[in-house]
XYZ file of C-alpha atoms in Angstrom:
666
model
C -32.179 29.557 -6.787
C -34.159 26.974 -8.878
C -33.369 23.721 -10.274
C -34.060 22.968 -13.873
C -35.732 19.570 -14.469
C -32.988 18.129 -16.071
C -31.103 18.581 -12.822
C -33.515 17.253 -10.966
C -34.017 14.129 -12.797
C -30.110 13.710 -13.334
C -30.257 13.210 -9.205
C -33.237 11.723 -9.230
C -32.000 8.063 -7.616
C -30.417 10.835 -4.596
C -33.734 12.769 -4.263
C -36.020 9.714 -3.916
C -33.820 8.532 -1.196
C -33.482 11.886 0.463
C -37.532 11.977 0.138
C -37.392 9.089 2.548
C -36.272 11.041 5.743
C -37.938 14.397 4.455
C -41.389 13.023 2.776
C -42.935 16.766 2.114
C -42.376 20.572 1.615
C -42.805 21.177 5.546
C -40.325 18.521 6.574
C -37.568 19.694 4.155
C -38.088 23.522 4.539
C -37.928 22.438 8.331
C -34.705 20.846 7.989
C -33.508 23.849 5.859
C -34.076 26.403 8.730
C -32.713 24.436 10.961
C -29.460 23.666 8.784
C -29.119 27.550 7.931
C -29.362 28.472 11.381
C -26.616 26.252 12.453
C -24.530 27.744 9.898
C -24.401 31.052 11.468
C -23.535 29.413 15.204
C -19.822 29.507 16.413
C -18.036 26.884 15.425
C -16.950 24.565 18.108
C -13.736 24.184 19.945
C -10.863 21.673 18.410
C -8.020 20.735 21.042
C -4.927 19.701 19.742
C -2.423 17.366 21.401
C 0.665 15.503 20.414
C 3.512 13.091 21.883
C 1.770 11.802 25.032
C 3.961 9.075 25.394
C 1.612 6.995 27.836
C 1.799 10.157 30.346
C -1.784 9.497 31.303
C -1.565 11.158 34.549
C -0.757 14.566 32.798
C -2.613 13.587 29.369
C -5.943 13.173 31.640
C -5.928 16.294 33.456
C -5.089 18.160 30.353
C -8.179 16.326 28.576
C -10.242 17.034 31.498
C -9.405 20.834 31.855
C -9.201 21.307 27.895
C -5.953 23.012 28.309
C -7.428 25.648 30.876
C -10.373 26.570 29.007
C -12.679 25.279 31.880
C -10.887 27.118 34.344
C -11.235 30.220 31.952
C -15.178 29.813 31.851
C -15.112 29.474 35.555
C -13.546 32.627 35.959
C -15.742 34.413 33.329
C -18.423 33.329 35.624
C -17.184 34.014 39.141
C -14.659 35.742 38.902
C -16.306 38.916 40.818
C -18.517 36.935 43.030
C -15.851 34.049 44.182
C -12.544 34.406 45.429
C -9.621 32.507 43.800
C -9.436 29.975 46.340
C -13.504 28.509 45.834
C -12.792 29.024 41.793
C -9.876 26.570 41.915
C -12.368 24.118 44.038
C -14.845 24.242 41.507
C -12.730 23.520 38.681
C -11.296 20.488 40.221
C -14.532 18.933 41.111
C -15.449 19.326 37.369
C -11.997 17.773 36.501
C -12.641 14.879 38.806
C -15.870 14.690 40.540
C -15.760 11.539 41.811
C -12.408 11.675 43.567
C -12.956 15.785 44.840
C -16.761 14.845 45.745
C -15.617 12.429 48.369
C -12.848 14.408 49.850
C -15.341 17.659 50.239
C -18.490 15.841 51.859
C -15.905 14.654 54.354
C -14.924 18.255 55.020
C -18.562 20.367 54.449
C -20.578 20.900 57.136
C -24.125 22.223 55.801
C -24.110 19.593 52.992
C -27.762 20.186 51.756
C -26.498 24.076 51.420
C -23.371 22.927 49.912
C -25.293 20.906 47.226
C -27.524 23.353 46.416
C -24.794 26.024 45.792
C -22.625 23.583 43.833
C -25.327 22.389 41.485
C -26.756 25.856 40.603
C -22.816 26.891 39.917
C -22.357 23.844 37.716
C -25.344 24.865 35.825
C -24.230 28.262 34.894
C -20.901 26.920 33.573
C -23.085 23.822 32.016
C -25.067 26.826 30.319
C -22.193 28.752 29.523
C -20.036 25.802 27.692
C -23.037 24.701 25.714
C -24.323 28.292 24.510
C -22.545 27.707 21.002
C -24.615 24.418 20.205
C -27.999 24.061 19.387
C -30.491 22.598 21.691
C -30.470 19.255 19.728
C -26.770 18.794 20.097
C -26.506 19.943 23.642
C -29.526 17.371 24.235
C -27.566 14.614 22.548
C -24.731 15.103 24.834
C -26.665 14.459 27.850
C -26.009 11.351 29.904
C -29.027 9.527 29.544
C -30.075 9.043 33.131
C -30.489 12.819 33.679
C -31.044 14.037 30.141
C -34.769 15.536 30.655
C -33.680 17.313 33.915
C -30.290 18.920 32.908
C -32.002 19.847 29.719
C -35.257 21.694 31.458
C -32.535 23.497 33.723
C -30.131 24.473 31.000
C -33.539 26.520 29.443
C -34.943 27.975 32.276
C -35.513 31.571 32.271
C -34.883 32.971 35.854
C -36.814 36.039 35.324
C -40.304 34.561 35.312
C -41.154 33.891 38.918
C -43.099 30.508 38.310
C -40.078 29.393 36.457
C -37.494 30.085 39.186
C -39.853 28.458 41.814
C -39.809 25.401 39.257
C -36.151 25.361 39.090
C -35.587 25.933 42.453
C -37.756 22.654 43.202
C -35.685 20.441 40.638
C -32.756 21.131 42.664
C -34.352 20.781 46.010
C -35.646 17.161 44.914
C -32.752 16.233 43.498
C -30.853 16.683 46.904
C -34.016 15.265 48.530
C -33.848 12.288 47.302
C -30.257 11.497 47.554
C -29.171 11.871 43.532
C -26.814 15.244 44.189
C -23.788 12.871 43.958
C -24.437 11.421 40.652
C -25.851 14.694 39.385
C -22.678 16.473 40.265
C -21.180 13.753 38.128
C -23.334 13.894 35.141
C -23.064 17.567 35.111
C -19.065 17.645 35.233
C -19.083 14.751 32.528
C -21.273 17.197 30.449
C -19.055 19.996 30.906
C -16.344 18.384 29.813
C -17.814 16.721 27.021
C -19.492 20.259 25.369
C -16.206 22.351 25.936
C -14.367 20.637 23.294
C -16.038 19.521 19.923
C -13.076 17.386 18.649
C -10.213 16.115 20.044
C -7.098 15.659 17.618
C -4.125 13.871 18.713
C -1.083 14.332 16.372
C 0.584 11.070 17.374
C 2.745 9.543 19.471
C 0.107 7.916 22.394
C 2.814 4.937 23.196
C 6.283 4.236 24.440
C 8.795 5.982 27.252
C 5.677 7.232 29.470
C 4.554 4.309 31.971
C 1.028 3.479 30.580
C -0.285 4.387 26.996
C -3.269 1.473 27.474
C -4.775 3.710 30.052
C -4.227 6.687 27.684
C -6.095 4.597 25.071
C -8.599 3.798 27.436
C -9.512 7.825 27.932
C -9.524 8.331 23.923
C -11.901 5.707 23.067
C -14.298 7.081 25.464
C -14.129 10.636 23.910
C -17.266 11.530 21.750
C -14.880 12.823 19.001
C -11.236 12.153 18.432
C -8.820 11.541 15.405
C -5.770 10.300 15.398
C -2.511 10.721 13.430
C -0.676 8.223 13.308
C 3.184 8.767 14.898
C 6.231 6.509 14.838
C 5.832 5.303 18.368
C 1.980 4.129 17.462
C 2.878 2.213 14.275
C 5.508 0.330 15.863
C 2.940 -0.795 18.146
C 0.383 -1.079 15.305
C 3.223 -3.505 13.449
C 3.663 -5.837 17.017
C -0.147 -6.379 17.493
C 0.050 -7.272 13.585
C 2.480 -10.050 14.468
C 5.504 -8.419 13.040
C 8.392 -9.994 14.918
C 10.498 -7.188 14.326
C 8.239 -4.709 15.637
C 7.585 -6.824 18.913
C 11.388 -6.854 19.044
C 11.214 -2.832 18.769
C 8.721 -2.754 21.344
C 10.333 -4.597 23.864
C 13.496 -2.874 23.369
C 12.010 0.463 23.950
C 9.952 -0.681 26.857
C 13.183 -2.093 28.638
C 15.502 0.470 27.824
C 12.894 3.063 29.871
C 12.798 -0.101 32.356
C 9.031 0.493 31.497
C 7.502 -3.114 31.788
C 4.085 -1.915 33.301
C 2.555 -1.278 30.190
C 3.488 -4.492 28.434
C 2.660 -7.128 31.378
C -0.041 -5.028 33.446
C -1.604 -3.099 30.243
C -1.960 -5.524 27.714
C -0.773 -8.869 29.564
C 2.098 -9.666 27.862
C 4.148 -12.988 28.965
C 7.291 -12.004 29.451
C 8.535 -14.865 31.544
C 9.868 -16.732 27.805
C 12.395 -13.281 27.481
C 13.460 -13.476 30.902
C 14.172 -17.224 30.916
C 16.023 -17.259 27.719
C 18.021 -14.042 28.808
C 18.945 -15.564 31.875
C 20.322 -18.777 30.454
C 21.997 -17.078 27.797
C 23.547 -13.939 29.048
C 23.024 -14.674 32.827
C 27.135 -14.591 33.295
C 27.774 -12.255 30.473
C 28.674 -8.829 30.909
C 25.714 -6.639 30.270
C 26.946 -3.329 31.622
C 26.284 -1.703 28.105
C 22.375 -2.498 28.252
C 21.440 -1.606 31.779
C 17.973 0.304 31.596
C 17.255 4.099 32.193
C 16.496 4.512 35.655
C 14.262 7.445 37.495
C 16.195 8.699 40.203
C 13.170 8.986 42.357
C 12.693 5.293 42.520
C 14.557 2.473 44.264
C 15.422 -0.474 42.133
C 16.270 -4.111 42.866
C 20.061 -4.618 41.727
C 18.958 -8.243 41.073
C 15.861 -7.152 38.868
C 18.167 -4.058 37.308
C 20.219 -7.165 36.210
C 17.758 -9.288 34.631
C 16.210 -6.366 32.731
C 19.804 -6.007 31.071
C 20.056 -9.479 30.176
C 16.467 -9.224 28.738
C 17.886 -6.213 27.019
C 20.690 -7.639 25.586
C 18.815 -11.031 24.197
C 15.709 -9.022 22.803
C 18.678 -6.203 21.264
C 20.488 -8.957 19.430
C 17.413 -10.521 18.029
C 16.262 -7.063 17.086
C 19.308 -6.732 14.861
C 18.953 -9.804 13.010
C 15.302 -9.284 12.431
C 15.720 -5.855 11.190
C 18.819 -7.269 8.881
C 16.451 -9.860 7.606
C 13.647 -6.951 6.540
C 16.593 -4.776 4.970
C 17.742 -7.736 2.949
C 14.259 -8.621 1.497
C 13.425 -5.199 0.578
C 16.228 -3.571 -1.548
C 13.727 -0.545 -1.943
C 14.054 0.759 1.719
C 17.701 1.673 1.002
C 19.114 1.184 4.406
C 21.836 -1.365 3.519
C 24.040 0.498 5.519
C 22.375 -0.555 8.585
C 23.411 -4.337 8.191
C 26.355 -3.962 10.759
C 26.311 -7.283 12.485
C 28.250 -8.816 9.111
C 30.869 -5.808 9.846
C 31.424 -7.270 13.192
C 34.989 -8.406 13.762
C 34.985 -10.503 16.885
C 38.981 -10.942 16.925
C 39.498 -7.293 16.909
C 36.442 -6.341 18.833
C 35.731 -3.480 16.052
C 32.557 -2.920 13.304
C 33.005 -1.086 10.342
C 30.709 1.818 9.896
C 31.107 3.853 6.716
C 34.576 2.187 5.851
C 36.320 3.172 9.474
C 36.633 0.507 12.012
C 35.118 1.685 15.502
C 36.020 -0.221 18.920
C 32.780 -1.856 20.313
C 32.137 -1.794 24.255
C 30.632 -5.465 23.714
C 30.568 -7.862 21.226
C 29.702 -11.128 23.629
C 26.827 -12.271 21.479
C 26.323 -15.998 22.259
C 23.646 -16.574 19.383
C 24.998 -14.481 16.723
C 26.963 -16.796 13.771
C 29.691 -14.964 12.267
C 29.257 -16.576 8.979
C 25.113 -16.483 9.087
C 25.156 -12.936 11.189
C 21.170 -12.399 10.536
C 19.866 -16.065 11.095
C 17.972 -16.801 14.642
C 18.924 -19.570 16.534
C 16.482 -22.226 17.200
C 16.189 -20.604 20.662
C 15.351 -17.261 19.441
C 12.528 -18.421 16.767
C 10.747 -20.478 19.731
C 11.321 -17.414 21.738
C 10.062 -14.600 19.497
C 6.791 -17.498 18.611
C 5.677 -17.122 22.149
C 6.062 -13.746 22.278
C 4.027 -13.143 18.687
C 1.630 -15.316 20.259
C 1.237 -13.043 23.417
C 1.008 -9.868 20.803
C -1.637 -11.345 18.681
C -3.753 -12.941 21.499
C -3.845 -9.593 23.704
C -7.331 -8.747 23.661
C -7.033 -5.486 24.911
C -3.872 -4.402 22.420
C -6.080 -5.834 19.633
C -9.176 -3.601 20.893
C -6.760 -0.479 20.772
C -4.684 -1.057 17.604
C -8.197 -1.560 15.634
C -9.578 1.690 17.336
C -6.292 3.479 16.123
C -7.034 2.144 12.683
C -10.481 3.352 12.686
C -9.667 6.525 14.102
C -6.399 7.381 12.526
C -4.459 7.810 9.496
C -1.171 9.161 8.217
C -2.514 12.664 7.952
C -5.677 14.843 8.401
C -7.278 17.890 6.442
C -9.593 19.881 8.920
C -10.839 23.079 8.996
C -8.022 24.715 6.691
C -5.288 22.889 9.130
C -3.075 20.023 7.433
C -2.283 17.523 10.983
C 0.282 14.967 10.723
C 2.843 14.065 12.896
C 6.578 13.415 11.379
C 7.171 14.982 8.138
C 6.271 15.577 4.491
C 9.921 14.104 3.028
C 11.620 16.502 1.095
C 14.958 16.203 -0.873
C 18.033 18.867 -0.191
C 16.692 21.396 -3.051
C 13.556 21.623 -0.909
C 11.458 19.695 -3.816
C 9.131 16.628 -2.615
C 11.431 13.523 -1.986
C 10.622 10.405 -4.359
C 10.184 7.409 -2.890
C 10.630 3.639 -4.793
C 6.771 1.997 -4.635
C 6.670 -1.463 -6.290
C 7.889 0.355 -9.578
C 6.053 3.432 -9.255
C 7.923 7.046 -8.161
C 5.701 8.775 -5.637
C 6.149 11.626 -3.729
C 4.324 14.339 -1.164
C 0.154 13.305 -0.836
C 0.667 10.535 -3.448
C 3.454 8.916 -1.256
C 1.300 9.428 1.989
C -1.630 7.821 0.403
C 0.466 5.108 -0.418
C 2.177 4.747 3.125
C -1.346 4.670 4.796
C -2.789 1.828 2.228
C 0.513 -0.625 3.236
C -0.055 0.405 7.068
C -3.678 -0.798 6.598
C -2.703 -3.911 4.567
C -0.088 -4.977 7.332
C -2.660 -5.349 9.413
C -5.685 -6.660 7.532
C -4.722 -8.698 4.976
C -4.891 -12.405 4.539
C -2.793 -13.840 6.977
C 0.648 -15.455 5.520
C -0.200 -13.232 2.081
C 2.175 -11.475 0.457
C 0.261 -8.398 0.614
C 0.483 -9.064 4.700
C 4.168 -9.647 5.021
C 4.664 -6.325 2.687
C 2.492 -4.488 5.026
C 4.144 -5.640 8.245
C 7.513 -4.765 6.735
C 6.168 -1.575 5.732
C 4.991 -0.824 9.185
C 8.325 -1.352 10.350
C 9.791 0.913 7.797
C 7.318 3.618 8.868
C 8.754 3.403 12.261
C 12.323 3.775 11.313
C 12.947 3.514 7.908
C 15.212 6.131 5.839
C 13.206 9.361 5.843
C 10.150 7.612 6.656
C 7.548 10.348 6.547
C 6.793 9.056 10.633
C 10.464 9.254 11.595
C 11.577 12.040 9.570
C 15.381 11.194 9.208
C 18.443 9.068 7.561
C 18.886 6.652 10.216
C 18.262 5.142 13.530
C 21.486 4.315 15.221
C 20.451 2.021 18.273
C 23.097 -0.065 17.486
C 25.687 2.764 17.427
C 24.235 4.371 20.738
C 24.383 0.828 22.786
C 27.353 -0.629 21.604
C 30.211 2.311 20.521
C 31.400 4.799 22.511
C 31.743 7.591 19.995
C 28.846 10.226 20.242
C 29.608 11.281 16.435
C 27.691 7.976 15.433
C 24.853 8.711 17.289
C 23.629 11.063 15.305
C 20.201 10.931 12.972
C 20.336 13.763 10.524
C 17.065 15.279 10.166
C 14.801 15.089 6.698
C 15.634 18.357 4.755
C 11.828 18.898 6.034
C 12.775 20.251 9.099
C 15.005 23.011 7.378
C 13.076 24.060 4.573
C 9.741 24.690 6.687
C 11.416 27.621 8.694
C 10.208 29.360 5.199
C 6.620 30.142 4.544
C 6.878 29.461 1.028
C 7.762 26.065 1.640
C 4.860 25.703 3.983
C 2.816 27.097 1.421
C 3.791 24.712 -1.072
C 3.030 21.644 1.212
C -0.336 22.695 2.172
C -1.619 23.441 -1.409
C -0.223 19.814 -1.708
C -3.104 18.677 0.483
C -5.534 20.907 -1.226
C -5.260 23.893 1.427
C -4.852 26.886 -0.501
C -6.208 29.354 2.145
C -4.393 32.649 4.128
C -5.294 30.804 7.119
C -4.099 27.486 6.503
C -1.556 26.192 8.893
C 0.754 22.934 9.305
C 0.435 21.473 12.470
C 3.325 19.335 13.671
C 4.238 16.630 16.702
C 7.281 14.608 16.516
C 10.294 16.841 17.464
C 10.490 18.668 20.766
C 10.620 21.921 21.237
C 13.563 23.405 23.063
C 11.714 26.036 24.913
C 14.399 26.750 27.473
C 16.631 27.344 24.903
C 14.301 30.238 23.195
C 13.091 27.712 20.431
C 9.373 28.792 19.319
C 6.625 26.591 18.419
C 5.620 28.933 15.645
C 7.414 28.872 12.442
C 7.411 30.097 8.933
C 5.505 33.302 9.589
C 2.730 31.612 11.705
C 2.223 28.586 8.816
C 3.767 26.120 10.974
C 2.661 25.174 14.177
C 5.123 22.608 16.284
C 2.849 21.100 19.640
C 5.484 18.615 20.463
C 6.913 20.318 23.606
C 7.526 17.346 25.924
C 4.638 15.442 27.793
C 7.626 12.945 28.475
C 9.290 13.143 31.341
C 12.507 12.085 30.248
C 12.131 14.888 27.579
C 11.661 17.528 29.774
C 15.217 18.444 30.951
C 15.899 19.261 27.351
C 12.381 21.095 26.696
C 12.403 22.951 29.925
C 8.529 22.427 29.774
C 5.992 19.949 29.754
C 4.248 19.980 26.394
C 2.190 22.404 24.156
C -1.167 22.138 23.003
C -3.425 24.079 21.023
C -7.004 25.094 21.312
C -8.844 26.465 17.794
C -12.293 28.148 18.525
C -14.587 30.453 17.048
C -12.194 33.272 18.395
C -8.832 32.188 16.720
C -5.951 29.829 17.587
C -4.275 29.762 21.363
C -0.716 27.609 21.863
C -0.648 26.820 25.346
C 2.608 25.471 27.275
C 2.460 23.382 30.044
C 4.733 22.836 33.356
C 5.498 19.638 34.711
C 2.253 18.002 36.494
C 2.961 16.613 39.965
C 0.135 13.691 39.568
C -3.586 13.467 40.171
C -3.310 12.972 43.897
C -2.008 16.782 44.521
C -3.846 18.146 41.899
C -7.284 16.920 43.747
C -5.712 17.702 47.516
C -4.331 21.234 46.824
C -6.537 22.156 43.855
C -3.606 22.723 41.581
C -3.841 22.676 37.818
C -1.111 22.438 35.613
C 0.686 25.651 35.320
C 0.108 27.062 31.734
C 1.026 29.887 29.349
C -1.619 30.706 26.559
C -0.383 32.926 24.050
C -2.648 34.225 21.585
C -1.313 32.962 18.306
C -3.758 33.818 15.535
C -7.082 36.055 16.360
C -10.039 36.515 13.800
C -11.734 39.983 13.225
C -15.095 38.255 13.391
C -15.937 34.928 15.242
C -15.648 32.020 13.020
C -19.046 30.670 12.367
C -19.946 26.622 11.666
C -20.592 27.694 8.115
C -16.552 28.835 7.400
C -16.058 25.168 8.628
C -15.791 21.694 6.799
C -18.979 20.901 8.766
C -20.358 23.719 7.239
C -19.276 22.703 3.769
C -20.879 19.091 4.431
C -24.306 21.449 5.759
C -24.356 23.544 2.823
C -24.409 20.488 0.643
C -27.301 19.081 2.728
C -29.160 22.526 2.013
C -28.747 22.231 -1.626
C -30.194 18.907 -1.988
C -32.800 19.836 0.411
C -33.768 22.409 -1.903
C -33.784 20.526 -4.811
C -36.126 18.448 -3.129
C -38.222 21.417 -2.619
C -38.416 21.949 -6.455
C -39.118 18.108 -7.382
C -42.068 18.172 -4.985
C -43.219 21.401 -6.408
C -42.851 20.242 -9.912
C -44.832 17.128 -9.525
C -41.689 14.887 -10.275
C -41.669 13.439 -6.743
C -45.232 12.839 -4.905
C -45.183 14.279 -1.260
C -46.417 11.846 1.533
C -47.397 12.545 5.150
C -44.963 12.109 7.642
C -45.894 9.708 10.611
C -46.372 11.740 14.029
C -43.256 10.745 16.276
C -46.147 11.116 19.471
C -45.680 12.778 22.657
C -43.426 11.672 25.596
């Protein structure tokens, strides 16, 4: 294809900028050849995970083994030459190189021979996982300290005698100068980096599990990750933005599961003011309704449990007040039915819900003024200011939340897949539900774009501005608001679950999305709303645990919807029967992997135990998917078009060629 002079002149500014990087015909031609070759490589592997809920050990293991892909590569290479136990040891070494290396060195006799064999095996695995990439891309993934050596070893031709000797000499020298340990670490980390091209986290990193901060640290070290915010993530983002209501919710969730480690140790939040206030206010009161949920496998000091229950009661009462304030100043949220403190009859010990009175298990709320139930006392106001200060000044929390904002969003379209955590809100007739957004009625894609704008506004708008307050309120709405796209239910029943002994009031009706997306037609309509009109387009969803033990399947709507929340969180596992679903999408197609509960990293290292996983091939392509068929390929095609236009500009004399300086030799 040749471009006309008018087309070239129309794009002249862009072409002149491009000519700085490719200053002559040769440079442009070389890059076109390179890019055209990349288009014909197999697409990189995408790894999807969801609803991690702070379960850092299981997350880091599945991240390290790429949902079983690394063990699969080890088996491909060595199934005919190594027994299963030795393959398991090699895989564990790749997952946990530092820890496993220390153990193996203590039990190995001829260490030099072990080093030689192990290094050769790791190089073979590294060569296999890097074979689908260009040499340039592999080189960029290599650790700086060993970049040149690994590059040489990966591209040695063993059939040539001289090269074989060269190769063996490199390995021998590494062992002789006592750098084998560092080289094993470098190779293991390179394998883990190359085996997955992109990691997708489809929401809910935080809450319930012990250390979401450790999960965040791992994500920040990953070479290519994107995050679709979950309702639990957005709650912590609101807390980091200084929303007192989100802070109260975060603490209420953490105390409910007796999970204060992430708050106090992970993020350094000082909870002493809350403990003192709770002990003074509720130390002699009945707190039986507010006892935390405890793990049966652990011992808890009864005095500590009672103090935690007092803290729970104190923060829950504050939470109900602050939520009421948000609802009253945001009528567009349409959540007036959640205003329950003013519906309490303290004489009769009842609360009116939906025109009916229900007995309360506890209504001894020392800080609630029946005449003004949603106003904080002076002591509660001071306490929340102290907690707000701690959240705003937690350097680690702020760093993590900034990462969530930079790498995350409400949804993502990637390679014909639509990723989001909760739902696309629908009405009872299956149409896109409309929301009142500051005078506009928005739904579908437009509404999700609006929600993301407000979520960013809540953190980034100037302090004390109207935009900041509106954004912080909306962050709370996204957490638990009626039919919020991240919450996906008509109401959150925290009050009823704590204080009303009637399970019929605990129900949280799901948005019609969860009914209609069982139908392929609805899923196709949603995909088209987001510009994904393709026969192999899918919705990839988290948020709602898949009850695998009851026969529920993660694949719905004739394969158009895949739900990958299977229960990373230990609290969900008795309900789901498994410990999570993950998804792997490579050049051959899509595989869904179900995982059994994880016994911990220590057991995995000592006994070479992997997470028991079952892989189901969900969708297989007749021909391997090439880079040219991906979003990355589309961008490369556009670059090629620009370079071809630049070539024509050089050849017809519109842009002058210049000599490119030689980069010199190493």
